PDB file of C-alpha atoms and ligand atoms in Angstrom:
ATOM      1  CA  UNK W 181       0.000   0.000   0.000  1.00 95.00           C
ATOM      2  CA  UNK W 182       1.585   3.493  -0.796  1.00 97.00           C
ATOM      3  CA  UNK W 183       0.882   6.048   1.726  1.00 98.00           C
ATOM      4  CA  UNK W 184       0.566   9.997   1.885  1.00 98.00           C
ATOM      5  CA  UNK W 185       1.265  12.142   4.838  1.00 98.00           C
ATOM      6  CA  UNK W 186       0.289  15.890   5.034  1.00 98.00           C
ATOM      7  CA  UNK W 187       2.693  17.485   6.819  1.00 98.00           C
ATOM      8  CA  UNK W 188       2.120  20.727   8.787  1.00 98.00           C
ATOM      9  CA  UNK W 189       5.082  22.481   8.638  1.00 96.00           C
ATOM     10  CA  UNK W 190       4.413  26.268  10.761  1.00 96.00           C
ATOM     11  CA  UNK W 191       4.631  29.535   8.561  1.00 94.00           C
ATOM     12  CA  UNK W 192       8.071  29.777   7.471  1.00 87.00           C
ATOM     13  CA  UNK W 193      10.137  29.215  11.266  1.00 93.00           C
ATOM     14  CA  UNK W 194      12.366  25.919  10.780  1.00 93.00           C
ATOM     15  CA  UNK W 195      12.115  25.669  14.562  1.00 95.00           C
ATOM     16  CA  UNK W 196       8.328  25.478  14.949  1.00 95.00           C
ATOM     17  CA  UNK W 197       8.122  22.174  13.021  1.00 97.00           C
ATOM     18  CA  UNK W 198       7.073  19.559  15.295  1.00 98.00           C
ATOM     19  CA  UNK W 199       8.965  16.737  16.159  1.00 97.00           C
ATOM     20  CA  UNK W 200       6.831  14.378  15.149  1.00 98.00           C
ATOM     21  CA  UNK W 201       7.109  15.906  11.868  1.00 98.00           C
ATOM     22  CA  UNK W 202      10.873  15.614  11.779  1.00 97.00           C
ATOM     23  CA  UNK W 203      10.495  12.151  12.459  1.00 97.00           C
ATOM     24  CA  UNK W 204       7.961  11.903   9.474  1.00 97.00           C
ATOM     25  CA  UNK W 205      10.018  13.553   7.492  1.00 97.00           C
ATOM     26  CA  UNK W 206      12.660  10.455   7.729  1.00 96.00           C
ATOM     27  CA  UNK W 207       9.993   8.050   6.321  1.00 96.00           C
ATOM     28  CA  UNK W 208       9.376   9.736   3.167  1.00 97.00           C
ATOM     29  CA  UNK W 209      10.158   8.754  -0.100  1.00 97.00           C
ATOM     30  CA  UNK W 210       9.002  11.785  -2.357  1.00 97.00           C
ATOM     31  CA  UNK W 211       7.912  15.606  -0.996  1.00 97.00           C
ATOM     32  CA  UNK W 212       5.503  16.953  -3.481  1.00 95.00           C
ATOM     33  CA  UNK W 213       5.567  20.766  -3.314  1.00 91.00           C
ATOM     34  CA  UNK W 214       2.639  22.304  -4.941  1.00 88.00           C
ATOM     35  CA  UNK W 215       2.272  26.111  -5.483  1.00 82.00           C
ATOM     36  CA  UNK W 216       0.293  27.853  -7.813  1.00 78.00           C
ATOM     37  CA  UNK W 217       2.790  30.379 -10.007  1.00 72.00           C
ATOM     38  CA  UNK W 218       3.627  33.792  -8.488  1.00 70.00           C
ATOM     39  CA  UNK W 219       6.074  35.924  -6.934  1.00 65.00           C
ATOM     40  CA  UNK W 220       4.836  34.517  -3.702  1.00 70.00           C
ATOM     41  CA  UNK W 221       4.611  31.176  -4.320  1.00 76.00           C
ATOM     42  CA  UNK W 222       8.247  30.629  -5.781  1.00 82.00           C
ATOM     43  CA  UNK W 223       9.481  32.036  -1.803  1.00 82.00           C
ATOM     44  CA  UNK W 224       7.616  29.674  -0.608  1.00 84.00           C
ATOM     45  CA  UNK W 225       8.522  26.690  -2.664  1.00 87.00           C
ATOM     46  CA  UNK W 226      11.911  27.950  -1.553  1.00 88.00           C
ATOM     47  CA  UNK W 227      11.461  27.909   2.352  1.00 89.00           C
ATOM     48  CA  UNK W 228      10.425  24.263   2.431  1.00 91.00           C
ATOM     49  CA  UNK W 229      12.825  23.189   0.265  1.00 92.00           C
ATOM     50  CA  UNK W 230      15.087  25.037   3.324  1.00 93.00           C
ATOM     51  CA  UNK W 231      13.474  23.476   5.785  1.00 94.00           C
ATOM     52  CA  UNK W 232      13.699  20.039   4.194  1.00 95.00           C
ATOM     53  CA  UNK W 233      17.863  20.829   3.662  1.00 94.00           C
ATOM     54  CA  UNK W 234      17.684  21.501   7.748  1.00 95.00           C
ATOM     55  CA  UNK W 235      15.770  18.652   8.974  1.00 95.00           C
ATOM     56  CA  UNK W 236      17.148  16.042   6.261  1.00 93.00           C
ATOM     57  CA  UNK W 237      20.945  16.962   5.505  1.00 89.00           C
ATOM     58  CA  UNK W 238      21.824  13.532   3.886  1.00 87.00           C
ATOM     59  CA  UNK W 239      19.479  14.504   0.576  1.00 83.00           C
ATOM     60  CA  UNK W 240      18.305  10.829   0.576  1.00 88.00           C
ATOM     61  CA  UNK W 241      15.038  11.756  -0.870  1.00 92.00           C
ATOM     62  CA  UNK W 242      13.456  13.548  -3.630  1.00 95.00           C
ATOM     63  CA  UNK W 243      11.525  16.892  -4.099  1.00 94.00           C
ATOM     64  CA  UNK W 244       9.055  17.753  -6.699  1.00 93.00           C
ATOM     65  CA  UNK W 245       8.315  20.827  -6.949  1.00 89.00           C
ATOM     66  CA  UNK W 246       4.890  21.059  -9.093  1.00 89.00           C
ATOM     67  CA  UNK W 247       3.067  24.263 -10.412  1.00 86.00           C
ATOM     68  CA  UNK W 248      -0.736  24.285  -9.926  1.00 83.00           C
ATOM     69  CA  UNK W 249      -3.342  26.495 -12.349  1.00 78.00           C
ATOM     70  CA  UNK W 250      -4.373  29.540 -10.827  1.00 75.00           C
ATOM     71  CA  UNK W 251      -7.687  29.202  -9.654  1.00 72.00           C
ATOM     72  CA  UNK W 252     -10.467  31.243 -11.562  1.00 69.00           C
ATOM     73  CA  UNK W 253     -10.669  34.939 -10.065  1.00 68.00           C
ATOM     74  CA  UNK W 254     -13.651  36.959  -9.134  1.00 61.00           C
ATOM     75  CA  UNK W 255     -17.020  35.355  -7.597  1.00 60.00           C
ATOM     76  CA  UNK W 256     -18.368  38.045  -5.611  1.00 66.00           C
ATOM     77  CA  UNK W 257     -20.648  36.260  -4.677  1.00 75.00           C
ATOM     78  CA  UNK W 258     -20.205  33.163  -1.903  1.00 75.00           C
ATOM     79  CA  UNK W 259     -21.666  30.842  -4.474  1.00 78.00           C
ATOM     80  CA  UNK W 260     -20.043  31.476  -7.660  1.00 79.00           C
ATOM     81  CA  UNK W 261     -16.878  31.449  -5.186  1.00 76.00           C
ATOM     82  CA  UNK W 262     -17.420  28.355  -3.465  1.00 79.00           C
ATOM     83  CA  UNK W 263     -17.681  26.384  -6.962  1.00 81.00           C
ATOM     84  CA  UNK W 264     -14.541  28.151  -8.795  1.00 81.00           C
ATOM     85  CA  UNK W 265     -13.037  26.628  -5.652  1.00 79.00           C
ATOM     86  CA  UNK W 266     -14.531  23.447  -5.674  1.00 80.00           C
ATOM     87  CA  UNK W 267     -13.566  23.237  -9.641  1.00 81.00           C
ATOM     88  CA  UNK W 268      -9.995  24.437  -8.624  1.00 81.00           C
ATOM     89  CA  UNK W 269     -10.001  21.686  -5.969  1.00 84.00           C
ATOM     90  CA  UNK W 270     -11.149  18.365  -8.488  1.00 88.00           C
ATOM     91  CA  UNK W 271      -8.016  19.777 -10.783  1.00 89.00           C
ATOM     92  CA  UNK W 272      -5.958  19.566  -7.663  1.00 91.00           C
ATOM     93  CA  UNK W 273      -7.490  16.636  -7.370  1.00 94.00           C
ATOM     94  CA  UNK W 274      -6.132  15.301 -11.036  1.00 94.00           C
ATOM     95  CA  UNK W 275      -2.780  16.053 -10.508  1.00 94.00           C
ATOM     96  CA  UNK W 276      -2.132  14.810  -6.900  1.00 96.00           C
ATOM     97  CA  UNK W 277      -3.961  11.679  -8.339  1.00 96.00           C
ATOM     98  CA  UNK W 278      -1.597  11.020 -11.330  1.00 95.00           C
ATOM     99  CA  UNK W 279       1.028  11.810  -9.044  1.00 96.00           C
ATOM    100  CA  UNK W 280       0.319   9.196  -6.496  1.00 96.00           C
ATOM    101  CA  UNK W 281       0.147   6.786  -9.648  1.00 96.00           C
ATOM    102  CA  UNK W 282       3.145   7.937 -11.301  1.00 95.00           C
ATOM    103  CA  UNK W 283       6.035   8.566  -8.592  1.00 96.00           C
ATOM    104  CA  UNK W 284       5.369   6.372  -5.801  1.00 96.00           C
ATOM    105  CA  UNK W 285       5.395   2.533  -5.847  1.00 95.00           C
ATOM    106  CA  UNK W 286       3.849   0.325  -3.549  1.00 95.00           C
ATOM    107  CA  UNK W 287       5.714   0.447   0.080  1.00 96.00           C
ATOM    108  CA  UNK W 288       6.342   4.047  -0.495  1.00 97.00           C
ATOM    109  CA  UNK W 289       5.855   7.066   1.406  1.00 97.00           C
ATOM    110  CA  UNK W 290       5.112  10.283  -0.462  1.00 98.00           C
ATOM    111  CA  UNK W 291       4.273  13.589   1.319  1.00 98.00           C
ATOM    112  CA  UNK W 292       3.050  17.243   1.049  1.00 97.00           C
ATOM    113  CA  UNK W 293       3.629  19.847   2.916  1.00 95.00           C
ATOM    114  CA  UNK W 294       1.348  22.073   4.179  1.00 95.00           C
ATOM    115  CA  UNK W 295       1.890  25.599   5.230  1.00 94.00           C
ATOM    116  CA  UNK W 296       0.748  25.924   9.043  1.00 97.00           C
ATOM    117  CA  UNK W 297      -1.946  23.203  10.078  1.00 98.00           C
ATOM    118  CA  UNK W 298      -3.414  21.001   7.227  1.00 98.00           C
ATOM    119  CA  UNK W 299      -6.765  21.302   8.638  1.00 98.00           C
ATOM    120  CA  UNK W 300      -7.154  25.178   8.495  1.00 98.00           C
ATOM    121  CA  UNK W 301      -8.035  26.872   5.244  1.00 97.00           C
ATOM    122  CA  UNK W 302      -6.372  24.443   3.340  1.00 95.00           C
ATOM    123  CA  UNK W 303      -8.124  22.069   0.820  1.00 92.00           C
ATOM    124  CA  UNK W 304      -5.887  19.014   1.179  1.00 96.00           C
ATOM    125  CA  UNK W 305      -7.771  16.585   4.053  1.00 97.00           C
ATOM    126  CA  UNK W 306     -10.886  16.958   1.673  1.00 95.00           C
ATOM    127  CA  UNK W 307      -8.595  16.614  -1.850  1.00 95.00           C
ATOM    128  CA  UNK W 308      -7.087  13.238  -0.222  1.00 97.00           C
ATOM    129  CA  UNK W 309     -10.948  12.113   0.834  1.00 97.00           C
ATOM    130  CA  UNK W 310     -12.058  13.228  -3.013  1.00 95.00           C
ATOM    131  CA  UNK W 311      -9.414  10.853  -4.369  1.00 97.00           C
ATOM    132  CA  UNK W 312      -9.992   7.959  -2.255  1.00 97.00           C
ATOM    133  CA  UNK W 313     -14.029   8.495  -2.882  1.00 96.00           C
ATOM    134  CA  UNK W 314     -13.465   8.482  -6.685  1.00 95.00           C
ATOM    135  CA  UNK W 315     -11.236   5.358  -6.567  1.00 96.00           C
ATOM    136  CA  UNK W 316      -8.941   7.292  -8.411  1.00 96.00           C
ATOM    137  CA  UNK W 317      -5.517   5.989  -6.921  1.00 96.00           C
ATOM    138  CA  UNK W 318      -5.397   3.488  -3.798  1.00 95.00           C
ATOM    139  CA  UNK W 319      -3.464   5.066  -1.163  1.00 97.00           C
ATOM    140  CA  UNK W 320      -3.372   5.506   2.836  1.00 98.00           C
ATOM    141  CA  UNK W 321      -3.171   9.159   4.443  1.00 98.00           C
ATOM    142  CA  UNK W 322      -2.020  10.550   7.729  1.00 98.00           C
ATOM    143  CA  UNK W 323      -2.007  14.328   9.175  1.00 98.00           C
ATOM    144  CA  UNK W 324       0.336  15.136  11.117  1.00 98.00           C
ATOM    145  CA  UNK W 325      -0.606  18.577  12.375  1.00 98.00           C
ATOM    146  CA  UNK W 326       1.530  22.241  12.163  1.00 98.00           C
ATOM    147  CA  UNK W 327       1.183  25.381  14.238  1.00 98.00           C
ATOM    148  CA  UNK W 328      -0.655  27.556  12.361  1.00 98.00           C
ATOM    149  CA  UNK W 329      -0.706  31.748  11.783  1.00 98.00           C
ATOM    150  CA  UNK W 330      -2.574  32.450  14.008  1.00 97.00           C
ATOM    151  CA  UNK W 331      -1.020  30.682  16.915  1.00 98.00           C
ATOM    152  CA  UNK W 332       2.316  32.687  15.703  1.00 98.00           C
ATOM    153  CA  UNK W 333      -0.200  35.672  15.678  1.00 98.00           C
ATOM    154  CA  UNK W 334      -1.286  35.189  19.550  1.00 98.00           C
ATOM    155  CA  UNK W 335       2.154  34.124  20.438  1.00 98.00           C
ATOM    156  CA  UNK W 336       3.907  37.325  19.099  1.00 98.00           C
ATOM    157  CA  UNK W 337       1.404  39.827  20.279  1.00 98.00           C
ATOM    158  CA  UNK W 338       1.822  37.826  23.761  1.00 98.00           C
ATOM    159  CA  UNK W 339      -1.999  37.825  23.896  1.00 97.00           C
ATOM    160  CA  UNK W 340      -4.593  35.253  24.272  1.00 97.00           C
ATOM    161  CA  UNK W 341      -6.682  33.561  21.430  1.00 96.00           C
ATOM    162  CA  UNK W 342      -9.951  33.518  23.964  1.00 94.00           C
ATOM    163  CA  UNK W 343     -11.456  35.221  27.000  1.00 89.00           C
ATOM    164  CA  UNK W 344     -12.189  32.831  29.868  1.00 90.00           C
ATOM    165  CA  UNK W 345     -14.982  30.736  28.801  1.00 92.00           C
ATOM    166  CA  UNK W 346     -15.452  32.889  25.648  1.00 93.00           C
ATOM    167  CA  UNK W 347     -15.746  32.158  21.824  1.00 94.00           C
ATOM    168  CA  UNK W 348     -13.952  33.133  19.190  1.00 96.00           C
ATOM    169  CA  UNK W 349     -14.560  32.976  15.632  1.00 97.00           C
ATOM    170  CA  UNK W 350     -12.358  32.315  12.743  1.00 98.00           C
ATOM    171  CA  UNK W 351     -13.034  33.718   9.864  1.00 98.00           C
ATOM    172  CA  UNK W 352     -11.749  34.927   6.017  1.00 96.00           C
ATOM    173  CA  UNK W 353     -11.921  38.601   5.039  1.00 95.00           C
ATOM    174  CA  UNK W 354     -14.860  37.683   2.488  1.00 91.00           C
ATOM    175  CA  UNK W 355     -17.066  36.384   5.126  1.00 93.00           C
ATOM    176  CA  UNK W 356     -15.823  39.873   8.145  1.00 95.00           C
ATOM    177  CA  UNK W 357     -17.634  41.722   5.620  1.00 92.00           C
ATOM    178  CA  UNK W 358     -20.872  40.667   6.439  1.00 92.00           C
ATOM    179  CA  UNK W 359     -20.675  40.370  10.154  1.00 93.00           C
ATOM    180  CA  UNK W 360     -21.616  43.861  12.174  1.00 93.00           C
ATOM    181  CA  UNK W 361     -19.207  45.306  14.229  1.00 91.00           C
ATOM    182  CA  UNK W 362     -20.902  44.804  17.424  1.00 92.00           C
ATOM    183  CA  UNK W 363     -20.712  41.068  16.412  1.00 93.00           C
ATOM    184  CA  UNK W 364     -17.132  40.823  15.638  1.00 94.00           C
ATOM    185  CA  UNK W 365     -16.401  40.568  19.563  1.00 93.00           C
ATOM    186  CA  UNK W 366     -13.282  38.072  19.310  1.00 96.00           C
ATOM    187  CA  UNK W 367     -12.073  37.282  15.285  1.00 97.00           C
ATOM    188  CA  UNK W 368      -9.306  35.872  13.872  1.00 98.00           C
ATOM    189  CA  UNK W 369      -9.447  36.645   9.807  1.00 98.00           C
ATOM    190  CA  UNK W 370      -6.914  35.005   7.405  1.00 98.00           C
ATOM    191  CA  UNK W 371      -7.151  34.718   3.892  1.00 95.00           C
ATOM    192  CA  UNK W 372      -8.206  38.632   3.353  1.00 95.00           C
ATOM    193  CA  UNK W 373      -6.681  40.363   0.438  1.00 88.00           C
ATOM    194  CA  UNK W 374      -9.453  43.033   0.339  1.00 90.00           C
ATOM    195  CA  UNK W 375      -8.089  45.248   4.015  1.00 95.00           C
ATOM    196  CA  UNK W 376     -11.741  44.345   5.277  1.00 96.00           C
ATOM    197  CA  UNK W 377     -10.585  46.128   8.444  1.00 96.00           C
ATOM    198  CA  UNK W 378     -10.763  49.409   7.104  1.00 96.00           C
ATOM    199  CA  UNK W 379     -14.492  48.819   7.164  1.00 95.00           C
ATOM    200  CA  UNK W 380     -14.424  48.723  10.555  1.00 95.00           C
ATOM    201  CA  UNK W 381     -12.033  52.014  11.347  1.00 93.00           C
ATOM    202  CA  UNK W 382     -15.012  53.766  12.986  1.00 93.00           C
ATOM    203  CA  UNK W 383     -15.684  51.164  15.479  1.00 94.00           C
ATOM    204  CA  UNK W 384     -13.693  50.914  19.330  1.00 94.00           C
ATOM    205  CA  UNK W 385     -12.167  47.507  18.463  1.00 97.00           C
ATOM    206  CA  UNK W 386      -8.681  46.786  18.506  1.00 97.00           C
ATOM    207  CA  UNK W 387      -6.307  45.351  16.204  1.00 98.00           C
ATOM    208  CA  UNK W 388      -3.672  42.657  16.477  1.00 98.00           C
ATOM    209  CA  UNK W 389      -2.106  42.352  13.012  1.00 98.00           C
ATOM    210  CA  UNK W 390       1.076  40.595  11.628  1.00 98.00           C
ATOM    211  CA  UNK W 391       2.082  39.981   8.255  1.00 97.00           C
ATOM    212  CA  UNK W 392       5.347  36.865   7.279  1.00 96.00           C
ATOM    213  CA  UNK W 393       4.701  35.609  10.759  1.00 97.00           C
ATOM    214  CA  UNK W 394       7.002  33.105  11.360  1.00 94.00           C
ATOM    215  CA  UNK W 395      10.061  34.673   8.579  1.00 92.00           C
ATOM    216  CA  UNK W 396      12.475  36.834   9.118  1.00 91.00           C
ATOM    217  CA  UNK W 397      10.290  39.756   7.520  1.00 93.00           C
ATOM    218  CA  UNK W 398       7.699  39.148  10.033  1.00 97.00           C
ATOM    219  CA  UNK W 399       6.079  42.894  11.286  1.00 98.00           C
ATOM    220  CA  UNK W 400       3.660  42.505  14.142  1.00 98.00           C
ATOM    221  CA  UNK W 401       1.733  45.672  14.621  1.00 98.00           C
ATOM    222  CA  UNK W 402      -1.212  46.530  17.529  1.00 98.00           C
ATOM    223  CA  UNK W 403      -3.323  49.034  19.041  1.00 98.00           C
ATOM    224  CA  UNK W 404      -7.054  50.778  18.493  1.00 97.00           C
ATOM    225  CA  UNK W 405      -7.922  49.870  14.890  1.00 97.00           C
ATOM    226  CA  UNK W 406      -8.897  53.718  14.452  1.00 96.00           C
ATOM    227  CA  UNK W 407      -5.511  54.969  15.431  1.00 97.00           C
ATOM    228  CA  UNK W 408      -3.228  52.234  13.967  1.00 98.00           C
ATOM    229  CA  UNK W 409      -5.201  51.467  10.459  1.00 97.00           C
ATOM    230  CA  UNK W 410      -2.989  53.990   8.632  1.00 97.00           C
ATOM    231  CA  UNK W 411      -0.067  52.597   9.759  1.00 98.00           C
ATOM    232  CA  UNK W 412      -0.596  49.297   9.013  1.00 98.00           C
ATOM    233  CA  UNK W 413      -1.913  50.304   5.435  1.00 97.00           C
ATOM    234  CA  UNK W 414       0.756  52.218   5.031  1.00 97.00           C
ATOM    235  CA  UNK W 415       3.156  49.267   6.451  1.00 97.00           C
ATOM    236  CA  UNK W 416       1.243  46.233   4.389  1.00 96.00           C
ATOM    237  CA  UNK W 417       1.929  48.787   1.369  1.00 96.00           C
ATOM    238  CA  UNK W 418       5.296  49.223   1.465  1.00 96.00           C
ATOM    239  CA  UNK W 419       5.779  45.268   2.565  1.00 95.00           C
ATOM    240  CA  UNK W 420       3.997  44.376  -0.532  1.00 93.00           C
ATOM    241  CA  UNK W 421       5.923  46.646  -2.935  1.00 93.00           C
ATOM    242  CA  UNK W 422       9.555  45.520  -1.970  1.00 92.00           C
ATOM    243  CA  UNK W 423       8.908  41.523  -1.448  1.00 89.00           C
ATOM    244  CA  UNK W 424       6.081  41.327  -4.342  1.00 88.00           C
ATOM    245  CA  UNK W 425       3.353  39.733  -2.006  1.00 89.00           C
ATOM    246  CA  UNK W 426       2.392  39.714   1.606  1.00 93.00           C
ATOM    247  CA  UNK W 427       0.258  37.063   3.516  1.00 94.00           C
ATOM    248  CA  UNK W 428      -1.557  38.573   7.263  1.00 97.00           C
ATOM    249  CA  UNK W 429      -3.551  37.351   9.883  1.00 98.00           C
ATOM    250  CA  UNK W 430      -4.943  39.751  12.693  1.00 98.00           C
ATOM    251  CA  UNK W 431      -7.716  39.356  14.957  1.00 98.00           C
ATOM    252  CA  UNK W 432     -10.137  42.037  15.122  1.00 98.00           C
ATOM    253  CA  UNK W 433     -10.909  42.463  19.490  1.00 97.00           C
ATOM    254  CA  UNK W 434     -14.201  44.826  21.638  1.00 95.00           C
ATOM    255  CA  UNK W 435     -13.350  45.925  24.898  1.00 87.00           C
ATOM    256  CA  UNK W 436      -9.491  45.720  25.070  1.00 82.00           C
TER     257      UNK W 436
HETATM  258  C1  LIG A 179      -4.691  29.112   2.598  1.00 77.34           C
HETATM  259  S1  LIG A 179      -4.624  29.816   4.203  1.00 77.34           S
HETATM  260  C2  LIG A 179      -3.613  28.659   4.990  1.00 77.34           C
HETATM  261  C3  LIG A 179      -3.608  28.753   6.506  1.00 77.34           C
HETATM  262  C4  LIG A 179      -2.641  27.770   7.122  1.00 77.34           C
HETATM  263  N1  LIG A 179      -3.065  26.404   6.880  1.00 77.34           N
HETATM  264  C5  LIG A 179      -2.437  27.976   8.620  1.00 77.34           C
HETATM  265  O1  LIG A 179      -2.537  26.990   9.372  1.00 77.34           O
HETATM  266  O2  LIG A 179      -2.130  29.087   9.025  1.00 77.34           O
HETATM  267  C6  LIG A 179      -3.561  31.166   3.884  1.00 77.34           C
HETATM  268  C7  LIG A 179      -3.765  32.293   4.872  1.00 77.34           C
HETATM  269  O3  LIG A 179      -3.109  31.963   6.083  1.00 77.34           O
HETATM  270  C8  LIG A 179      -2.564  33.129   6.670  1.00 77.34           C
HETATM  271  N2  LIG A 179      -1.109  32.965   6.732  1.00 77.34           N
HETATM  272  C9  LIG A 179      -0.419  31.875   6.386  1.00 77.34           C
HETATM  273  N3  LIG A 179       0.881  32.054   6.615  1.00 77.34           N
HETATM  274  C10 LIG A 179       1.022  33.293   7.121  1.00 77.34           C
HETATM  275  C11 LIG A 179       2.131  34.066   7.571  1.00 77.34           C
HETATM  276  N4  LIG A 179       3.377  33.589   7.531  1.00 77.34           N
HETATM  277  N5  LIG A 179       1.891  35.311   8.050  1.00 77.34           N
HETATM  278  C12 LIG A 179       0.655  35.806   8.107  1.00 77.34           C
HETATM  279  N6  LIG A 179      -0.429  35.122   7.698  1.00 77.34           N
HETATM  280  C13 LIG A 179      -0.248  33.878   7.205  1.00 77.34           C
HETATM  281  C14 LIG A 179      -2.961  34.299   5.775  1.00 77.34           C
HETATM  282  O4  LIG A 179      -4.160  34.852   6.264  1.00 77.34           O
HETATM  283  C15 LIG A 179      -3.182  33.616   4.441  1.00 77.34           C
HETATM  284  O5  LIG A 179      -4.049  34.351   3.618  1.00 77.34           O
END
């Protein structure tokens, strides 16, 4: 039987890999790497392959480094977003398939790594499930799981994710749109490429925000949204401009 691990790796810090996936790591015959083209993406194809160099300096192993299509922009709308992604998934689907088939033979251990935790915002648990449903290559999986942005986030502001016996909610800057700012109370947002916070400058919540968490170009800034949202436009800006992309987390806080 070949088998697949999804490795959570952190956000870019060699040292917040876990050791279990270190020891994972050792078993594998093949790391797929699979980015969709950009600016962005070719850093990041570059850290793991770092991170791999660290953790496994005999180079007894290969790397496959794979480019993805760029999934269909626009979809205002949830809908018409929900099934570009969906579509974007099944050809994710297609490719980790043939890839199973094609570069791993029975007994072998192939694995991909996953930027932070494999079960947030990432489509790979339910790409893996797809495959299997479809009978479209026989294979066994394993997570092994990765700290994730926003723990970096909560760690680096020194603050807590929740308020004693509180909820929180995470959420993407699509969906913070729609949510009133009386509601946002305690919110984590990742995955927002829109500044969705300016919509809330008028409002008393606070702001912890942080941008390459993890990487050496990490910038960590907090305080009332309404007297630190220029900055961190201004900040994010700049970021953006001299490294070509920038990926942030915050959580938006009331009564801090
Ligand atoms: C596709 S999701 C993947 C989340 C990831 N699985 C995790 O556990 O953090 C990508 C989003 O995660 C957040 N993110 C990932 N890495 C980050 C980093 N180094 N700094 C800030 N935000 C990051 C951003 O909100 C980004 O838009």
């Amino acid at each position: 039987m070949k088998k697949i691990y999804l490795i959570g790796i952190g956000t870019g810090n060699p040292e917040h890999l876990t050791i279990q996936a270190i020891n994972t790591f050792k078993k594998v015959n093949v790391f797929f790497i699979l980015e969709k083209e950009s600016e962005k993406n070719e850093d990041l194809v570059k850290l793991r392959k770092e991170i791999l160099q660290r953790y496994l300096p005999d180079g007894r192993y290969r790397v496959m480094a794979i480019k993805i299509p760029e999934r269909k922009k626009g979809g205002r709308e949830l809908e018409v977003y929900k099934e570009r992604v969906a579509s974007w998934r099944k050809q994710k689907a297609e490719i980790i398939s043939n890839l199973i088939k094609q570069e791993i033979a029975d007994g072998e251990t192939g694995a991909i790594l996953i930027w932070g935790d494999p079960s947030l915002y990432d489509g790979h648990i339910e790409i893996l499930n797809y495959i299997l449903k479809e009978g479209w290559a026989d294979f066994e999986f394993e997570v092994i799981p990765g700290i994730t942005s926003m723990q970096v986030l909560t760690a680096r502001h020194k603050i807590p994710l929740n308020f004693i016996g509180e909820s929180i909610r995470i959420t993407t800057g699509r969906r913070l749109k729609e949510i009133h700012p009386d509601d946002v109370k305690n919110s984590v947002v990742l995955l927002d490429n829109y500044l969705t916070y300016r919509n809330f400058a008028d409002s008393d919540l606070h702001i912890y925000w942080g941008s390459y968490l993890g990487t050496e170009e990490e910038i960590l800034i907090s305080g009332r949204l309404n007297e630190v949202l220029d900055e961190i436009i201004k900040t994010r800006n700049e970021a953006k401009k001299n490294n070509g992309w920038i990926m942030e987390t915050y959580i938006l806080r009331a009564g801090e």
